[in-house]
XYZ file of C-alpha atoms in Angstrom:
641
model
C -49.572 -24.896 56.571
C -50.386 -27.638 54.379
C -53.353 -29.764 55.002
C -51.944 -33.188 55.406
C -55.137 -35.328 56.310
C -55.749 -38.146 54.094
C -59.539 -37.336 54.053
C -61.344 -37.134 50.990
C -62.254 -33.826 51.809
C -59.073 -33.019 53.038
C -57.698 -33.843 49.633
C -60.665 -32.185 47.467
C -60.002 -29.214 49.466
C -56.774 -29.334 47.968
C -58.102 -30.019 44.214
C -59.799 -26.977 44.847
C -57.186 -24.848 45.646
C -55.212 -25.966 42.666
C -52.115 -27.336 45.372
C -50.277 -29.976 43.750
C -47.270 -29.640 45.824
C -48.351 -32.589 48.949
C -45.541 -35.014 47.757
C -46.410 -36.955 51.104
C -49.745 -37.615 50.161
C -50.208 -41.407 49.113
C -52.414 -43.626 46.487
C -54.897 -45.050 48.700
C -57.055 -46.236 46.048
C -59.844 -43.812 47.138
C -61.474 -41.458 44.261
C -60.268 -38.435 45.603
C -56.738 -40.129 46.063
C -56.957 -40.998 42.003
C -58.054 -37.915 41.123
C -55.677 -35.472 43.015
C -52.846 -37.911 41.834
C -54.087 -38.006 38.092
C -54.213 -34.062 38.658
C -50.858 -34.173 40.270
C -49.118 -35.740 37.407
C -51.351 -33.903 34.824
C -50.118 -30.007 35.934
C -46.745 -31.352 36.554
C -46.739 -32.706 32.817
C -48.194 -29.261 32.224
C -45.682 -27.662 34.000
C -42.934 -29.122 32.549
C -43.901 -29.066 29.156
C -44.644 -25.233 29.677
C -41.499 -24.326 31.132
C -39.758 -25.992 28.727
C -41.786 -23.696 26.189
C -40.937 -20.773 28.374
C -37.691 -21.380 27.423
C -37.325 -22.439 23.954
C -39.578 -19.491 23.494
C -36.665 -16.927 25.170
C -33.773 -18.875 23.362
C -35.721 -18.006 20.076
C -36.599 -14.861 21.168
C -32.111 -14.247 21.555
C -31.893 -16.689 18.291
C -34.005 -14.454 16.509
C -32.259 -10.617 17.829
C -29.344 -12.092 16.207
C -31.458 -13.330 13.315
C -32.474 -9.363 13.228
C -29.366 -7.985 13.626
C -27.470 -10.138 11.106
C -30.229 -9.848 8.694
C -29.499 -5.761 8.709
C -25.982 -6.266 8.987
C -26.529 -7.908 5.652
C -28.913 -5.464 4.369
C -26.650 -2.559 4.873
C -23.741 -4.933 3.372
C -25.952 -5.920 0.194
C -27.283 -2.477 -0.347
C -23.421 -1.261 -0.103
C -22.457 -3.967 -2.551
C -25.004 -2.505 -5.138
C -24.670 0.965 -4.728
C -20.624 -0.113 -5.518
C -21.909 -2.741 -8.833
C -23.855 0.385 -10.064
C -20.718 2.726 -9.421
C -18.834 -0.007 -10.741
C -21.095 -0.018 -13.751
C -20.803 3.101 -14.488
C -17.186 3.355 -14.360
C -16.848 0.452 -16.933
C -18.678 2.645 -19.294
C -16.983 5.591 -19.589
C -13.955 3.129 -19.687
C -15.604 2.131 -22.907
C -15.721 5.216 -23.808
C -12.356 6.087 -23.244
C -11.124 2.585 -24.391
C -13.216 3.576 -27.994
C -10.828 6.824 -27.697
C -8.198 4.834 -26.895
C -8.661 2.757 -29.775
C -8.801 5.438 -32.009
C -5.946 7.181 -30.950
C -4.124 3.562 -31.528
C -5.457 3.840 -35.384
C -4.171 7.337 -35.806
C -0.412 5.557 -34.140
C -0.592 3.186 -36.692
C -0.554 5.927 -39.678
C 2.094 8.039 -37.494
C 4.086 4.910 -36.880
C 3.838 4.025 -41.403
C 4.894 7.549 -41.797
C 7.659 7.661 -39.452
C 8.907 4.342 -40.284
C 8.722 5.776 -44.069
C 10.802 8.463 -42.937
C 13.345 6.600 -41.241
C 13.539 4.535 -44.452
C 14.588 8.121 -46.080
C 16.489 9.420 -43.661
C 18.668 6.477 -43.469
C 19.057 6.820 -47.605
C 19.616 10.383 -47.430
C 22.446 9.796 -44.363
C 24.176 7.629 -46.733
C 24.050 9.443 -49.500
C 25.666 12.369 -47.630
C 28.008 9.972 -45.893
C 28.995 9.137 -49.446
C 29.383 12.730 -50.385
C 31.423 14.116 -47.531
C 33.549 10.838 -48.384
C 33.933 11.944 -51.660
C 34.869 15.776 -50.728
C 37.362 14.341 -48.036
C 39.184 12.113 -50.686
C 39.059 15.105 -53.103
C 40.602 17.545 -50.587
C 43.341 15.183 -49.808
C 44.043 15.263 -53.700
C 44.282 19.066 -53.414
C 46.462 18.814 -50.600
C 48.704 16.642 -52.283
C 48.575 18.785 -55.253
C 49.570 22.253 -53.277
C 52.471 20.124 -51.320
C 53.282 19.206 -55.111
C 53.673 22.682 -56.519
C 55.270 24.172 -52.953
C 57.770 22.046 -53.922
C 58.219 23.037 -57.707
C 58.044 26.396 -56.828
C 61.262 25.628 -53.885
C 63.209 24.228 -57.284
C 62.332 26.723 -59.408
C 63.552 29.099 -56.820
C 66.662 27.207 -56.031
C 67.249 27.298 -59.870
C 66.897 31.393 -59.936
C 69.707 31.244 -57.314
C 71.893 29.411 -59.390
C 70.769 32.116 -62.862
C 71.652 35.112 -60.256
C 75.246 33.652 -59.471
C 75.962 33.089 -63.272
C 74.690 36.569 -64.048
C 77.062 37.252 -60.969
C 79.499 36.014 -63.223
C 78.834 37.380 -66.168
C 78.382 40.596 -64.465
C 82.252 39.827 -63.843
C 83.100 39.320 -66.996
C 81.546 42.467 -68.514
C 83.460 44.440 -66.554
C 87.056 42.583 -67.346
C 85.803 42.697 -70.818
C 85.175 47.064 -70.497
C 88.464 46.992 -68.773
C 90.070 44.851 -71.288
C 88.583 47.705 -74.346
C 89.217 50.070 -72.734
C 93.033 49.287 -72.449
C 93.206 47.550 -75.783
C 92.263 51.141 -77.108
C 94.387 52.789 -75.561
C 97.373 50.648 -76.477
C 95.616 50.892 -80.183
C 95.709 54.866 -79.904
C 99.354 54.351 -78.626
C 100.810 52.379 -82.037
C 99.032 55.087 -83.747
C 98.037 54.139 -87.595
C 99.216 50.431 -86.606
C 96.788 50.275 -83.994
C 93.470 51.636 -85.615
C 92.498 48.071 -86.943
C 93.008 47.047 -83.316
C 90.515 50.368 -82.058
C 88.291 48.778 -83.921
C 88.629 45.645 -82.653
C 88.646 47.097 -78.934
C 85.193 49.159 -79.569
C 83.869 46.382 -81.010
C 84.313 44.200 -77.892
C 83.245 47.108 -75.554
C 79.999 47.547 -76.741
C 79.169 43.606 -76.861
C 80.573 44.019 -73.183
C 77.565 46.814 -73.021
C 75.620 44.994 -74.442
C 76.494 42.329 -72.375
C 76.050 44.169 -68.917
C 72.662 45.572 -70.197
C 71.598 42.297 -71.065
C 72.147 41.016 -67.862
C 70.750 43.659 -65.641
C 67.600 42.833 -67.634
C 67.753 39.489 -67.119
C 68.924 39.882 -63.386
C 65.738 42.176 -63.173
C 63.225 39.838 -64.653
C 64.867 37.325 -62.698
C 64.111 39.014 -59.713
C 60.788 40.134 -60.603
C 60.120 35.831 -60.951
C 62.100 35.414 -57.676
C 59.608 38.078 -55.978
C 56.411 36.179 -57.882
C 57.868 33.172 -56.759
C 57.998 34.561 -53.204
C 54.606 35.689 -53.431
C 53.307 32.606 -54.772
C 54.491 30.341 -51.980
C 53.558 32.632 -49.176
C 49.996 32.149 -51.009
C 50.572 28.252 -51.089
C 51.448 28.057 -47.590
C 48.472 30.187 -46.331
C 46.272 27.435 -48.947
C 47.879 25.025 -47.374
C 47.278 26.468 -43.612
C 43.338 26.846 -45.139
C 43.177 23.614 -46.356
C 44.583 21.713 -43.586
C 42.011 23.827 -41.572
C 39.500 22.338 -44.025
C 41.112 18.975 -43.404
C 40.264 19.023 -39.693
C 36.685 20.267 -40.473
C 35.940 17.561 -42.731
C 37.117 14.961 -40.290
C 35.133 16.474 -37.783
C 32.015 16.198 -40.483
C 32.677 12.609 -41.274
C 33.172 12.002 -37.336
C 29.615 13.677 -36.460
C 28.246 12.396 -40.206
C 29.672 8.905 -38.784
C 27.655 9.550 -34.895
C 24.936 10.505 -37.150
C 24.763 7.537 -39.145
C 24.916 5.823 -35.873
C 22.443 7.014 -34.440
C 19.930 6.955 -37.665
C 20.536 2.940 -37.363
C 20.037 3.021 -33.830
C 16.419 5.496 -34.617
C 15.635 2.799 -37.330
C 16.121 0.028 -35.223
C 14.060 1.382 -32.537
C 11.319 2.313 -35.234
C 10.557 -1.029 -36.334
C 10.342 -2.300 -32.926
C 7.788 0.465 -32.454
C 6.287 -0.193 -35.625
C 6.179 -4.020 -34.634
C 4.801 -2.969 -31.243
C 1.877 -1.082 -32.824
C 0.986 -3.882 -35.209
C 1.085 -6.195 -31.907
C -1.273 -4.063 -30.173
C -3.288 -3.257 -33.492
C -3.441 -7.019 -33.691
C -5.030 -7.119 -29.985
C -7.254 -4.298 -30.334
C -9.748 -5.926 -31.126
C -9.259 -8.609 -28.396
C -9.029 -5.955 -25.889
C -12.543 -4.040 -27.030
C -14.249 -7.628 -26.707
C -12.514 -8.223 -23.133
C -13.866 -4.559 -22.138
C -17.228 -5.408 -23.585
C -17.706 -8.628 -21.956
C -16.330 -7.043 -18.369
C -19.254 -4.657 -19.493
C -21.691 -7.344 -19.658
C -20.546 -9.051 -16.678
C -20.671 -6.445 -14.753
C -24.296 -5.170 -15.944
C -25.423 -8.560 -14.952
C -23.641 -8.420 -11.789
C -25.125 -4.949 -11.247
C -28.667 -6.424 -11.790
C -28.133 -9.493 -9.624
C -26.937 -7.083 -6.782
C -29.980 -5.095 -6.920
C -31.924 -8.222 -7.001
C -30.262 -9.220 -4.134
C -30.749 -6.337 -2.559
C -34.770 -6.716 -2.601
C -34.572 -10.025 -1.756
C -32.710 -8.992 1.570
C -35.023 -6.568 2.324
C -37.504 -8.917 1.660
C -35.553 -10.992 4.193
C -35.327 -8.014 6.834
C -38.800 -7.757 6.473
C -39.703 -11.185 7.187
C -36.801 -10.918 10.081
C -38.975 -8.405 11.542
C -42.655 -9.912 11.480
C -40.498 -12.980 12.779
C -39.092 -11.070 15.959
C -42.509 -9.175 16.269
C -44.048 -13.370 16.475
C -41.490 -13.997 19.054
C -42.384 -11.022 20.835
C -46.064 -12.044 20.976
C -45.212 -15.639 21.439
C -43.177 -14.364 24.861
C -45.996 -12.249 25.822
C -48.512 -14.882 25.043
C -46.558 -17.477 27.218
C -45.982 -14.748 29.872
C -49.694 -14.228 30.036
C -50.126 -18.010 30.356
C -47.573 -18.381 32.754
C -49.617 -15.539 35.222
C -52.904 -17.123 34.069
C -51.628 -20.991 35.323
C -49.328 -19.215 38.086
C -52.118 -20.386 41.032
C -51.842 -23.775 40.108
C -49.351 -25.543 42.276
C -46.921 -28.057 41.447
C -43.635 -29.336 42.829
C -41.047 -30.142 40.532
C -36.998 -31.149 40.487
C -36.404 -28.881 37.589
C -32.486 -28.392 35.982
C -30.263 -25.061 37.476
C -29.269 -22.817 34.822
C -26.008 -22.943 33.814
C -24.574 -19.575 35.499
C -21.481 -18.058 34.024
C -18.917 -15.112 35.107
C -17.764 -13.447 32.059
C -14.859 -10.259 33.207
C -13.356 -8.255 31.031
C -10.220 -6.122 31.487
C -11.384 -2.969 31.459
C -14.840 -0.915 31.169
C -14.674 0.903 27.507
C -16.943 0.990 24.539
C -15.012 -1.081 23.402
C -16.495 -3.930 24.653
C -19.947 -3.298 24.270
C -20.255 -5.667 21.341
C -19.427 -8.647 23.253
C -21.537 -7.668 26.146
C -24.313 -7.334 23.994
C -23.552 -10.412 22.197
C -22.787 -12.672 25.105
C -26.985 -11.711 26.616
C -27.773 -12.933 23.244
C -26.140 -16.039 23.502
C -26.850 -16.860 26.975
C -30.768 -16.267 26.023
C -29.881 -19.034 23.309
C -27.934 -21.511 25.381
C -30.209 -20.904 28.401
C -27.712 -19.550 30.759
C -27.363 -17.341 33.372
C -24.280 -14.727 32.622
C -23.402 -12.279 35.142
C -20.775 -9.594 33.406
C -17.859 -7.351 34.621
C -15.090 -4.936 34.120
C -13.044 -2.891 36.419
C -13.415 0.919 36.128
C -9.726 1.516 35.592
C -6.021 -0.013 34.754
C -3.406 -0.663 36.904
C -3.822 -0.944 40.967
C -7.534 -0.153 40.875
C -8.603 -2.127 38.106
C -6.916 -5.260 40.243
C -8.334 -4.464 42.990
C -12.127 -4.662 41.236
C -10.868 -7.333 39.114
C -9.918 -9.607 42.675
C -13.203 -8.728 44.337
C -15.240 -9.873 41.356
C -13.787 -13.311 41.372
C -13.613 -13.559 45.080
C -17.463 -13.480 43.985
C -17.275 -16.030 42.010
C -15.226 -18.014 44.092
C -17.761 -17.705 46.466
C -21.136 -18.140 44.709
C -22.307 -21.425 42.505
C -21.069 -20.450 38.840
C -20.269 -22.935 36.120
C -17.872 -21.668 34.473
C -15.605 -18.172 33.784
C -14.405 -16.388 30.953
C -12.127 -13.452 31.606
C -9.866 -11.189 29.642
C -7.016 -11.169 32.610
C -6.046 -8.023 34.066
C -2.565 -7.749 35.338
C -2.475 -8.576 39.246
C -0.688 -10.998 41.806
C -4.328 -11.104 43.716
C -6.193 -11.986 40.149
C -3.957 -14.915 38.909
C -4.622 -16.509 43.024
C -8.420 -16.247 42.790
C -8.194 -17.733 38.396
C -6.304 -20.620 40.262
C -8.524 -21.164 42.965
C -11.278 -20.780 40.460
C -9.601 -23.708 38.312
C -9.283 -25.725 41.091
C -12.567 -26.322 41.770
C -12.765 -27.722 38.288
C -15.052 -24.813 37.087
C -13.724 -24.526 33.174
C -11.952 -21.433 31.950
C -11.764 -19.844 29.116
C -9.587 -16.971 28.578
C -9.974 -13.959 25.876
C -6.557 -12.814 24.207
C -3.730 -14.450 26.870
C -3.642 -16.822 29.628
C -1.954 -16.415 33.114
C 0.866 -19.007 33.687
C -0.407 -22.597 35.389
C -3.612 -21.988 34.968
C -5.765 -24.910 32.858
C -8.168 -23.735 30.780
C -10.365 -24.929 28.088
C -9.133 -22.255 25.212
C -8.163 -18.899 24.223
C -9.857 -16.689 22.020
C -8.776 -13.315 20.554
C -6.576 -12.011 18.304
C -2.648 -13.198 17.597
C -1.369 -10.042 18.918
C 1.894 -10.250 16.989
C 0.063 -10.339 13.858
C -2.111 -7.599 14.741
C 1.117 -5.733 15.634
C 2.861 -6.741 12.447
C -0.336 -5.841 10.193
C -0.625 -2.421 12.144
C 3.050 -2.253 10.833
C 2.357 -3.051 6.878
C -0.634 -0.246 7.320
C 2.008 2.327 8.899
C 4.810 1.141 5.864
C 2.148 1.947 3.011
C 1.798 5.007 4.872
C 5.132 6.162 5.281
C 5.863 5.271 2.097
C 8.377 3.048 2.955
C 10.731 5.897 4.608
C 10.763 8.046 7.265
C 10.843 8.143 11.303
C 8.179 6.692 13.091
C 7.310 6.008 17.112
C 5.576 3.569 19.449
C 4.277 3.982 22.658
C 5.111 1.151 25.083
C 3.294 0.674 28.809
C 5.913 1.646 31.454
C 3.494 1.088 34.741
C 1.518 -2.219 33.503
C 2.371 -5.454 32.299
C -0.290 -7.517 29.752
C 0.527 -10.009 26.935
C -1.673 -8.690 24.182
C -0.137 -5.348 24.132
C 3.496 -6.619 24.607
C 2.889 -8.945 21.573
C 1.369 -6.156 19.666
C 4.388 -4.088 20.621
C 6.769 -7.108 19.377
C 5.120 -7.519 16.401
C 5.350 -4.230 15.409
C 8.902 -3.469 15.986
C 9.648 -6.678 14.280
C 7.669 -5.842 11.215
C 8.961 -2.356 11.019
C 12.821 -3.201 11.281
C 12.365 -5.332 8.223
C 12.142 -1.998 6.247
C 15.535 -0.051 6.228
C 14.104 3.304 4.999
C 12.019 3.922 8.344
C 13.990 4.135 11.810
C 11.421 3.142 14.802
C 11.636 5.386 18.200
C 10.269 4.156 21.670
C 8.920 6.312 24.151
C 7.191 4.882 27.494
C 3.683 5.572 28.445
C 0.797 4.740 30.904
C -1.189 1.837 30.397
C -3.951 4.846 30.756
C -3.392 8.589 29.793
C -3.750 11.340 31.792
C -5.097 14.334 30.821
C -1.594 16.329 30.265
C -0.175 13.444 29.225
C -0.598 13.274 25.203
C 0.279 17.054 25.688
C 3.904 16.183 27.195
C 4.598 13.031 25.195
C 3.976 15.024 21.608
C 5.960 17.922 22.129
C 9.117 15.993 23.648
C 8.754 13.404 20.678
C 8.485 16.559 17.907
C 11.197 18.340 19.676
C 13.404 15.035 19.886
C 12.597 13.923 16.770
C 11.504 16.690 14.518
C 11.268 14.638 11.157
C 8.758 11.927 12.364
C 6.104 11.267 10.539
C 3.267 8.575 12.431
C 3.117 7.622 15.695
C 1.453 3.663 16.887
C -0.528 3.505 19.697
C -0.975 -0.112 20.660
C -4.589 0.157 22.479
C -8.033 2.492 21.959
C -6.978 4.584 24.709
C -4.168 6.081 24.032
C -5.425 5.889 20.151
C -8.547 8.036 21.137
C -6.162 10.005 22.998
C -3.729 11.315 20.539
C -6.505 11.935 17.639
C -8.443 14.539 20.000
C -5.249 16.195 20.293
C -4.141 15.709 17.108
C -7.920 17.541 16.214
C -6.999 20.427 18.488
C -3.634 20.818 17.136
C -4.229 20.954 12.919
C -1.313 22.297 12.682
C 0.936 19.161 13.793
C 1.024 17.263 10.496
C 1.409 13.508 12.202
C 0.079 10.170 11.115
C -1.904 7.713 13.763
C -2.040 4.081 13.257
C -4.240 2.386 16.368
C -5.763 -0.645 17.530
C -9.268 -1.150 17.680
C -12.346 0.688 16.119
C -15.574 1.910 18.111
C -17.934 4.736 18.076
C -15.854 7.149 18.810
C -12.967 6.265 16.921
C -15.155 7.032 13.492
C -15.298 10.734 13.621
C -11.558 10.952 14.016
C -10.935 8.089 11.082
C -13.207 10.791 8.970
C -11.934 13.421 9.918
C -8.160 12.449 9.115
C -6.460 11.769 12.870
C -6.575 8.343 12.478
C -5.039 7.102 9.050
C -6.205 3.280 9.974
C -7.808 1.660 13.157
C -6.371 -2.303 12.915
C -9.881 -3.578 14.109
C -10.697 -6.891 16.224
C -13.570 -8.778 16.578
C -14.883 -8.195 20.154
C -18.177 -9.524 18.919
C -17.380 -12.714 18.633
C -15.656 -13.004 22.085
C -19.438 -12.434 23.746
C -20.316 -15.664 21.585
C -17.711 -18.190 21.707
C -16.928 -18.151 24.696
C -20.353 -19.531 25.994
C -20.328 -22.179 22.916
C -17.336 -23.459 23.684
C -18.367 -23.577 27.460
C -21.792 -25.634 26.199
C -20.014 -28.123 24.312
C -17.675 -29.152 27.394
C -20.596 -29.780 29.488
C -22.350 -31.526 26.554
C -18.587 -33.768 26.842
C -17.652 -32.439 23.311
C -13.790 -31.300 22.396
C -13.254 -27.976 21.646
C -10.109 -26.424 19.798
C -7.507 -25.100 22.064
C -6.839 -21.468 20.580
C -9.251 -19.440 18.296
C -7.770 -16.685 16.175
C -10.405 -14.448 15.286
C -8.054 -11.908 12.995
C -8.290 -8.208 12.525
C -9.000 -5.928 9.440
C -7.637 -1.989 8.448
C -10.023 0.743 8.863
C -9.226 3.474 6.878
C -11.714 6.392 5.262
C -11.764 4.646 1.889
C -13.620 1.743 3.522
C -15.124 3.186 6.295
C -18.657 3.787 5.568
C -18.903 -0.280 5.243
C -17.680 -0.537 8.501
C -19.170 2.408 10.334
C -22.786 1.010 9.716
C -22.540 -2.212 11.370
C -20.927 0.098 14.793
């Protein structure tokens, strides 16, 4: 019980005790009544003044962990950067090396193209020159033709004229034997008139033996004449078998000129194509040289970039260095002030000192995942001075409402500021966000907003984006054909993954090479149910090649099984990248992770929240994007996790 005599002693008593708290005690212009006032106003200046160190000294003390953290972030960034500019480095010079290889090789095409345009030249003389010549032997064999259809016909004259000799030897042959018949009766008649008729014998031998003669002489010449008749026989059955031959010849030497004509053809077309070559290797002969100076000055650059890296590199851990003595002076400054605080804690005061802004901060569900903003959203609060008090529900669907409505009946209850939630699908939840609104507490909401609700902005990710980008990663994939599947929630109902859904059905249908399958699933796996879910979709479907999972659940999910099952040769696009989701990304069951940035929803939030009650506008929606995962670049994103 306070001592509330206005007796000197009364009120030394209470100089001595250090009790500054009698607000009731008044100025009566004693000593002791100036003194304990002068005290009074003295320890509450004190205590003020000390408090307010208390507290700049914990925001710095959160200012500075992020200080820390960024500052190793960046170290681990920089030193990435300059082990690449050294890799980098080194790759540009052994592509000198082969560009000096290169180069050479282009000198020895320049020779090879000279010589082969040389020969072209030649050939291209030498195919005319033959064209000329097989011109030259086709003319000539039509000559010879001509001349063996000439002499066919001769010989058919000469052979007609034979015909006509053997009917006049016919003839002849006739007249011999009228003429023997004639002598022979003349002599007879002769031998009748006795030695009147001798000079008529005569006569009659006489003209039997020219008709002799005349017989003989005509056998002979029917003989030769048949002997010339046979030649001639002989002779034309040769002609015609010539002619067959050289008609055959004919044929051949139009086929020549036909394939000497193709040939010709195509020696143009091969000289054509030559001198473009040849004009193409004096074009890049002519650039050689600008190409080895472009090489050597990417060379240079990137030695010099290379160096600046590395220099870079100390200076940052010259900077995480200092970041560290810095948070070790914050940590002394707190414990110094904390010792102060205990030291000064028996002197008394009384003073109307500002409530701490306290803030409910839910999210939808309690997974690694959001770790980062939990940790970031301490930070800030240590920064902005506020109180944060931090929740997720254990599970999805009933349950998870359930926590979700008995945490913001909380809230409704208790003296908060202000609430940031991630909403959880729930009749109960959107009543208690409304009530919550209506008592003019601002809200911001993290990736979607329930309907009538006013609220001060969103922040996330546009979830149809992240859908469509999870698309273009499963596309590159795929290579642009193929059958591919998407799990969509059948028992739960929440924008982000419905947009993430949309966007990737709608970024997938644009190429006509991959067909898309559906097939429904939990909004949280059981344990049998990856099991189920694969082997319908392989026996359905026994062609596909990736499967989407559009949150880290069912993502984490599928790789494990995907690990126990090597021998199921499936692609797995997800959303989201933690911890856990590394191994699997290096170990091949997730071909890309499309990762948010949960971080910065711990952060913003509270900002934003600050500048409303400083009076300030804030932007109505904040996109904070997403990037691919893959094992090419995971190492650069696996150090910051």
């Amino acid at each position: 019980m306070k001592d509330k005599s206005k007796g000197s002693t009364s009120v030394y008593n209470l100089i001595e005790r250090y009790d500054y708290e009698d607000t009731e005690l008044k100025k009566d212009g004693s000593q002791a009544s100036r003194i304990y006032h002068n005290y009074r106003e003295y320890f509450e200046d004190v205590r003020r003044k000390f408090n307010k160190i208390m507290s700049i000294s914990g925001q710095m003390d959160g200012v500075i962990d992020g200080v820390v953290d960024a500052s190793n972030n960046v170290k681990e960034a920089t030193l990435t950067i300059a082990d690449g500019a050294q890799d980098q480095a080194k790759d540009v010079s052994d592509c000198m090396i082969i560009i000096d290889r290169i180069v050479g090789k282009m000198d020895d095409l320049g020779v090879i193209s000279d010589d082969m345009d040389n020969l072209a030249h030649t050939m291209n003389e030498e195919n005319s020159e033959g064209q000329k010549i097989i011109d030259e032997l086709k003319e000539s064999q039509e000559r010879n033709i001509e001349a063996i259809n000439s002499i066919a016909g001769e010989i058919d004259k000469l052979t007609k004229r034979m015909d006509e000799i053997n009917e006049v030897i016919k003839l002849l042959y006739g007249i011999t034997s009228q003429t023997n018949l004639l002598a022979l009766n003349a002599s007879i008649e002769a031998a009748r008139a006795g030695e009147a008729g001798k000079g008529f014998a005569v006569v009659a031998e006489e003209v039997r033996k020219l008709s002799d003669e005349s017989r003989n002489t005509s056998e002979t010449i029917s003989e030769a004449i048949g002997s010339v008749t046979k030649d001639l026989d002989e002779l034309k059955k040769t002609l015609d078998v010539s002619q067959e031959v050289f008609e055959g010849q004919s044929d051949t030497v139009n086929k020549v000129t036909d394939t000497m004509n193709g040939i010709h053809d195509s020696i143009d077309t091969f000289v054509n194509k030559q001198r473009e070559f040849r004009d193409d290797v004096s074009v890049m002969m002519d650039e050689k040289d600008s190409l080895l100076n472009s090489i050597d000055n990417i060379h240079q650059i990137t030695e010099n970039s290379s160096a600046t890296t590395e220099e870079v590199a100390s200076l940052t851990m010259m900077q995480d260095n200092s970041a560290a003595m810095l948070k070790q002076m914050a940590r002394d400054l707190q414990k110094k002030v904390t010792e102060m605080d205990r030291v000064n804690s028996h002197i008394k005061v009384s003073l109307d000192e500002d409530r701490r802004k306290k803030i409910a901060m839910m999210w939808d569900i309690d997974v690694p995942f959001w770790n980062p903003a939990t940790e970031e959203a301490k930070k800030t609060a240590k920064i902005l001075n506020f109180d944060v008090d931090i929740f997720a529900p254990k599970s999805r669907g009933e349950a998870g409402a359930k926590e979700a409505t008995e945490f913001l009946s909380k809230v409704n209850s208790n003296e908060y500021d202000g609430l940031v939630i991630s909403p959880v699908s729930g009749r109960n939840v959107d009543e208690q966000v409304k009530r919550i609104s209506s008592e003019k507490l601002p809200v911001v909401f993290l990736q979607s907003a329930i309907d009538g609700v006013p609220y001060v902005s969103i922040i996330g990710t546009d979830n149809k984006e992240c859908g469509r980008n999870a698309a273009r990663s499963a596309i590159k994939l795929m290579g642009g054909e193929g059958e591919a599947a998407i799990g969509i929630w059948s028992d739960s109902k929440m924008d982000a993954i419905e947009d993430r859904a949309a966007g990737f059905i709608e970024e997938m249908g644009k190429t006509a090479g991959i067909k898309l399958h559906k097939f429904a699933v939990k909004s949280s796996p059981g344990n049998d149910d990856v099991n189920r879910i694969v082997k319908d979709l392989l026996a359905e479907h026994p062609d596909l090649k990736l499967i989407f999972t559009t949150n880290i659940d069912w993502g984490a999910e599928m790789a494990e099984y995907l690990r126990l099952h090597s021998e199921i040769d499936l692609k797995l696009v997800t959303i989201d990248f933690t911890k856990e989701i590394i191994g699997y990304v290096r170990n091949g069951q997730i071909s890309a992770a499309i990762a948010q940035r949960p971080v910065l929803w711990g952060s913003t939030p509270l900002e934003m929240l600050n500048k409303v009650y400083d009076g300030d506008r804030v932007e109505k929606t904040r996109d904070t994007g997403t990037y691919e995962v893959n094992a090419g670049n995971l190492d650069i994103f696996a150090k910051r996790m």
